[in-house]
């Protein structure tokens, strides 16, 4: 298959009433584990990179090892820059080969968000790169972007309508009560708002803050046509806990390849069960 943008895979997902999993990978091992799981399930997948992670490797260096993983995959794979608030950085990633960009202007007033999104869209001009936007503020911490509970704002249907009409983005993340990080307290999702926005949207909607939602919540939102589901915190937890568990149980081994193999298997299993549920509606997200 191919290294592609998210455009067709999300359109197909919306029409087919399933969602494509988008996983925030942090290095080669996590990227390979996610793509291998998608290949074994024979469904498309999105590798998401936070700006913080890209900066850790360097733009060109990161793409140099992501691209072969995508191009050698037996399914369609997109590489998506998550929550980028810096237009110039987004442009540099596009030039280096990212096939998809999220420009996050949600912390600015709607008019400014629209203006900045349009500037990023203009830069795409003719290239097959997809663009995701955000309206409303999703609570929590993602990539050092902190949105406090008091500042979190549900997206309004009117704002989404205006944003969609004026920007022509390829997919939209409306804030409907999901959060980045680990949920504290009761999760309050506004399904009615999600449906209202989907009804007026010509393009697929994206669900952020997927870690911690129940099978029922995911199922309901996918039934309401959520077409892309972001999983970030669960990957971080599986990675760090995997490292810790293996090292603790094998204190004198000092074999990096065996350690990597163990962590790879944990990430693969995590991605597999999420993709299996999102796309094929099989299994459970929350089994152990
Ligand atoms: Zn997010």
Short mmCIF file of C-alpha atoms and ligand atoms in Angstrom, two decimals:
data_model
loop_
_atom_site.label_atom_id
_atom_site.label_comp_id
_atom_site.label_asym_id
_atom_site.label_seq_id
_atom_site.Cartn_x
_atom_site.Cartn_y
_atom_site.Cartn_z
CA UNK A 1 0.00 0.00 0.00
CA UNK A 2 1.28 3.49 0.52
CA UNK A 3 2.44 6.40 2.55
CA UNK A 4 -0.57 8.71 2.18
CA UNK A 5 -2.46 11.66 3.68
CA UNK A 6 -5.47 11.08 5.94
CA UNK A 7 -8.01 12.38 3.39
CA UNK A 8 -9.20 9.15 1.79
CA UNK A 9 -8.82 6.93 4.84
CA UNK A 10 -11.00 9.23 6.96
CA UNK A 11 -13.60 9.67 4.22
CA UNK A 12 -13.82 5.88 3.88
CA UNK A 13 -14.06 5.50 7.66
CA UNK A 14 -16.91 7.99 7.90
CA UNK A 15 -18.80 6.27 5.11
CA UNK A 16 -18.13 2.84 6.59
CA UNK A 17 -18.99 3.78 10.20
CA UNK A 18 -15.64 2.89 11.67
CA UNK A 19 -12.73 4.96 12.99
CA UNK A 20 -9.05 5.01 12.10
CA UNK A 21 -6.72 4.80 15.11
CA UNK A 22 -4.16 7.60 15.42
CA UNK A 23 -1.34 6.75 17.80
CA UNK A 24 1.19 9.19 19.23
CA UNK A 25 4.43 7.33 18.67
CA UNK A 26 7.67 8.41 20.31
CA UNK A 27 10.42 6.58 18.40
CA UNK A 28 11.17 3.82 15.86
CA UNK A 29 10.05 0.98 18.11
CA UNK A 30 6.62 2.44 18.85
CA UNK A 31 6.04 3.43 15.21
CA UNK A 32 6.96 -0.05 13.98
CA UNK A 33 4.76 -1.78 16.59
CA UNK A 34 1.71 0.33 15.62
CA UNK A 35 2.19 -0.18 11.88
CA UNK A 36 2.80 -3.91 12.30
CA UNK A 37 -0.47 -4.23 14.27
CA UNK A 38 -2.37 -2.38 11.52
CA UNK A 39 -0.76 -4.56 8.82
CA UNK A 40 -1.78 -7.74 10.66
CA UNK A 41 -5.36 -6.43 10.90
CA UNK A 42 -5.22 -5.19 7.27
CA UNK A 43 -6.56 -1.71 8.04
CA UNK A 44 -5.13 1.80 7.61
CA UNK A 45 -3.47 3.61 10.51
CA UNK A 46 -2.15 7.05 11.47
CA UNK A 47 1.19 7.64 13.16
CA UNK A 48 0.95 10.85 15.14
CA UNK A 49 3.95 12.84 16.21
CA UNK A 50 3.78 15.56 18.83
CA UNK A 51 5.84 18.67 18.20
CA UNK A 52 7.80 17.94 21.37
CA UNK A 53 8.78 14.48 20.10
CA UNK A 54 9.76 15.80 16.67
CA UNK A 55 11.94 18.43 18.30
CA UNK A 56 13.69 15.76 20.34
CA UNK A 57 14.83 13.95 17.15
CA UNK A 58 14.97 16.79 14.65
CA UNK A 59 12.50 17.09 11.75
CA UNK A 60 14.59 15.43 9.02
CA UNK A 61 16.03 12.74 11.29
CA UNK A 62 12.57 11.73 12.50
CA UNK A 63 11.11 11.51 9.00
CA UNK A 64 14.17 9.57 7.77
CA UNK A 65 13.21 6.55 9.87
CA UNK A 66 9.42 6.97 9.77
CA UNK A 67 9.17 7.07 5.99
CA UNK A 68 10.56 3.55 5.33
CA UNK A 69 8.21 2.08 7.96
CA UNK A 70 5.25 3.67 6.14
CA UNK A 71 6.41 2.91 2.60
CA UNK A 72 7.10 -0.74 3.41
CA UNK A 73 3.73 -1.27 5.12
CA UNK A 74 1.09 -3.49 3.53
CA UNK A 75 -1.65 -0.97 4.52
CA UNK A 76 -2.09 2.78 4.05
CA UNK A 77 -0.23 4.81 6.66
CA UNK A 78 -0.30 8.58 7.31
CA UNK A 79 2.16 10.56 9.41
CA UNK A 80 0.36 13.35 11.19
CA UNK A 81 1.76 16.28 13.19
CA UNK A 82 -0.43 16.60 16.29
CA UNK A 83 -1.48 19.90 17.95
CA UNK A 84 0.93 22.22 16.18
CA UNK A 85 0.37 25.81 17.30
CA UNK A 86 3.35 27.15 15.33
CA UNK A 87 2.59 27.78 11.65
CA UNK A 88 6.25 27.95 10.66
CA UNK A 89 7.04 24.63 12.33
CA UNK A 90 4.06 23.05 10.58
CA UNK A 91 5.40 24.30 7.24
CA UNK A 92 8.85 22.84 7.94
CA UNK A 93 7.31 19.46 8.74
CA UNK A 94 5.28 19.54 5.51
CA UNK A 95 8.45 20.29 3.55
CA UNK A 96 10.22 17.40 5.27
CA UNK A 97 7.51 14.90 4.29
CA UNK A 98 4.71 14.84 6.87
CA UNK A 99 1.55 13.76 5.05
CA UNK A 100 -0.82 15.42 7.50
CA UNK A 101 -0.87 18.39 9.87
CA UNK A 102 -3.06 19.47 12.76
CA UNK A 103 -2.95 23.21 13.13
CA UNK A 104 -4.28 23.96 16.60
CA UNK A 105 -5.42 27.56 16.86
CA UNK A 106 -8.06 26.71 19.44
CA UNK A 107 -6.48 28.90 22.11
CA UNK A 108 -6.96 32.00 19.96
CA UNK A 109 -10.26 33.72 19.15
CA UNK A 110 -12.21 32.05 16.33
CA UNK A 111 -11.37 34.73 13.72
CA UNK A 112 -7.65 34.36 14.41
CA UNK A 113 -7.92 30.57 14.40
CA UNK A 114 -9.58 30.75 10.95
CA UNK A 115 -6.97 33.17 9.60
CA UNK A 116 -4.03 31.07 10.82
CA UNK A 117 -5.60 27.81 9.63
CA UNK A 118 -6.03 29.35 6.17
CA UNK A 119 -2.37 30.34 6.08
CA UNK A 120 -1.36 26.73 6.79
CA UNK A 121 -3.87 25.50 4.21
CA UNK A 122 -2.48 27.89 1.60
CA UNK A 123 0.98 26.48 2.18
CA UNK A 124 -0.26 22.97 1.35
CA UNK A 125 -1.34 24.24 -2.09
CA UNK A 126 -1.68 21.26 -4.40
CA UNK A 127 0.25 18.79 -2.28
CA UNK A 128 -1.53 15.70 -0.95
CA UNK A 129 -1.31 16.75 2.69
CA UNK A 130 -4.36 16.64 4.97
CA UNK A 131 -5.19 19.35 7.48
CA UNK A 132 -6.96 18.96 10.81
CA UNK A 133 -8.34 21.88 12.82
CA UNK A 134 -9.67 22.31 16.35
CA UNK A 135 -12.57 24.36 17.66
CA UNK A 136 -13.13 24.71 21.43
CA UNK A 137 -10.42 23.76 23.92
CA UNK A 138 -9.73 20.15 24.88
CA UNK A 139 -8.79 20.02 28.56
CA UNK A 140 -5.57 18.44 29.89
CA UNK A 141 -1.90 18.39 28.92
CA UNK A 142 -0.77 17.34 25.45
CA UNK A 143 2.75 18.01 24.33
CA UNK A 144 3.30 20.69 27.01
CA UNK A 145 0.17 22.53 25.88
CA UNK A 146 -1.81 22.91 29.08
CA UNK A 147 -5.54 23.59 29.08
CA UNK A 148 -6.92 23.95 32.62
CA UNK A 149 -10.37 22.68 33.43
CA UNK A 150 -11.67 26.21 33.93
CA UNK A 151 -10.45 27.24 30.48
CA UNK A 152 -11.81 24.20 28.69
CA UNK A 153 -14.60 25.18 26.38
CA UNK A 154 -16.99 22.95 24.53
CA UNK A 155 -17.05 23.75 20.84
CA UNK A 156 -20.17 25.60 19.76
CA UNK A 157 -22.07 24.37 16.74
CA UNK A 158 -22.10 27.89 15.27
CA UNK A 159 -18.33 28.29 15.66
CA UNK A 160 -17.73 24.92 14.03
CA UNK A 161 -20.03 25.79 11.15
CA UNK A 162 -18.22 29.06 10.51
CA UNK A 163 -14.78 27.45 10.88
CA UNK A 164 -15.66 24.63 8.50
CA UNK A 165 -17.13 26.94 5.89
CA UNK A 166 -14.24 29.39 5.93
CA UNK A 167 -11.24 27.08 6.26
CA UNK A 168 -12.12 23.99 4.20
CA UNK A 169 -10.03 21.73 6.48
CA UNK A 170 -10.10 17.97 5.89
CA UNK A 171 -11.16 16.97 9.41
CA UNK A 172 -12.16 18.72 12.60
CA UNK A 173 -11.61 18.07 16.31
CA UNK A 174 -14.46 19.68 18.25
CA UNK A 175 -14.11 19.83 22.06
CA UNK A 176 -16.96 17.69 23.44
CA UNK A 177 -15.69 16.85 26.92
CA UNK A 178 -12.81 14.45 26.26
CA UNK A 179 -9.47 15.25 27.88
CA UNK A 180 -5.77 14.70 27.26
CA UNK A 181 -3.85 12.71 29.85
CA UNK A 182 -5.42 10.50 32.51
CA UNK A 183 -9.05 11.29 33.36
CA UNK A 184 -9.70 12.51 36.86
CA UNK A 185 -13.26 12.09 38.13
CA UNK A 186 -16.32 11.44 36.04
CA UNK A 187 -16.04 11.67 32.26
CA UNK A 188 -18.77 13.91 30.85
CA UNK A 189 -19.08 13.58 27.11
CA UNK A 190 -21.56 15.65 25.16
CA UNK A 191 -22.81 13.15 22.59
CA UNK A 192 -25.63 15.45 21.46
CA UNK A 193 -23.15 18.20 20.66
CA UNK A 194 -20.96 15.73 18.77
CA UNK A 195 -23.95 14.63 16.68
CA UNK A 196 -25.07 18.21 16.05
CA UNK A 197 -21.62 19.15 14.78
CA UNK A 198 -21.34 15.99 12.69
CA UNK A 199 -24.73 16.74 11.12
CA UNK A 200 -23.56 20.10 9.81
CA UNK A 201 -20.04 18.95 8.94
CA UNK A 202 -19.14 17.95 5.38
CA UNK A 203 -15.92 16.40 6.68
CA UNK A 204 -15.02 13.70 9.24
CA UNK A 205 -14.77 14.53 12.96
CA UNK A 206 -11.85 13.58 15.20
CA UNK A 207 -11.91 12.43 18.79
CA UNK A 208 -9.01 13.55 20.99
CA UNK A 209 -8.24 12.26 24.49
CA UNK A 210 -9.14 8.64 23.75
CA UNK A 211 -7.12 7.06 26.58
CA UNK A 212 -9.41 6.07 29.45
CA UNK A 213 -12.72 5.99 27.57
CA UNK A 214 -14.79 2.82 27.93
CA UNK A 215 -15.72 0.48 25.08
CA UNK A 216 -19.25 1.84 25.37
CA UNK A 217 -18.11 5.46 24.99
CA UNK A 218 -15.92 4.63 22.01
CA UNK A 219 -18.71 2.58 20.47
CA UNK A 220 -21.25 5.36 20.87
CA UNK A 221 -18.96 7.99 19.37
CA UNK A 222 -17.99 5.76 16.46
CA UNK A 223 -21.70 5.09 15.87
CA UNK A 224 -22.03 8.89 15.73
CA UNK A 225 -19.36 8.80 12.98
CA UNK A 226 -16.18 9.75 14.85
CA UNK A 227 -13.72 8.85 12.09
CA UNK A 228 -10.33 9.29 13.76
CA UNK A 229 -9.57 8.43 17.38
CA UNK A 230 -6.39 9.69 19.03
CA UNK A 231 -4.49 7.51 21.49
CA UNK A 232 -1.48 9.09 23.17
CA UNK A 233 -1.37 8.58 26.93
CA UNK A 234 -1.97 4.82 26.69
CA UNK A 235 1.14 4.49 24.50
CA UNK A 236 3.24 6.47 26.96
CA UNK A 237 2.01 4.32 29.87
CA UNK A 238 2.60 1.02 28.02
CA UNK A 239 6.08 2.14 26.99
CA UNK A 240 7.24 3.33 30.41
CA UNK A 241 5.57 0.54 32.39
CA UNK A 242 6.91 -2.03 29.94
CA UNK A 243 10.46 -0.74 30.39
CA UNK A 244 10.01 -0.77 34.14
CA UNK A 245 8.42 -4.22 34.33
CA UNK A 246 11.06 -5.89 32.17
CA UNK A 247 14.00 -4.18 33.84
CA UNK A 248 12.68 -4.97 37.32
CA UNK A 249 12.19 -8.64 36.48
CA UNK A 250 15.57 -8.97 34.73
CA UNK A 251 17.84 -6.73 36.74
CA UNK A 252 21.12 -8.39 35.76
CA UNK A 253 20.39 -9.11 32.11
CA UNK A 254 21.43 -5.80 30.48
CA UNK A 255 20.27 -6.84 27.03
CA UNK A 256 18.76 -3.83 25.19
CA UNK A 257 17.37 -5.96 22.36
CA UNK A 258 15.40 -8.18 24.70
CA UNK A 259 14.13 -5.12 26.56
CA UNK A 260 13.09 -3.50 23.26
CA UNK A 261 11.41 -6.69 22.13
CA UNK A 262 9.33 -6.85 25.31
CA UNK A 263 8.26 -3.20 25.02
CA UNK A 264 7.53 -3.65 21.29
CA UNK A 265 5.17 -6.52 22.12
CA UNK A 266 3.32 -4.39 24.70
CA UNK A 267 2.87 -1.51 22.25
CA UNK A 268 1.86 -3.93 19.47
CA UNK A 269 -0.79 -5.52 21.75
CA UNK A 270 -2.12 -2.12 22.78
CA UNK A 271 -2.35 -0.86 19.19
CA UNK A 272 -3.86 -4.16 18.02
CA UNK A 273 -6.77 -4.10 20.48
CA UNK A 274 -7.53 -0.43 19.79
CA UNK A 275 -7.41 -0.81 16.00
CA UNK A 276 -9.40 -4.04 16.20
CA UNK A 277 -12.16 -2.26 18.12
CA UNK A 278 -12.13 1.02 16.18
CA UNK A 279 -12.17 -0.49 12.71
CA UNK A 280 -13.58 -3.98 13.01
CA UNK A 281 -15.61 -3.51 16.24
CA UNK A 282 -14.11 -6.68 17.65
CA UNK A 283 -12.64 -7.41 21.09
CA UNK A 284 -12.34 -4.83 23.85
CA UNK A 285 -10.16 -1.79 24.45
CA UNK A 286 -9.99 -2.37 28.16
CA UNK A 287 -9.11 -6.05 28.50
CA UNK A 288 -5.72 -6.89 29.95
ZN1 LIG B 1 -5.32 16.13 21.19
#
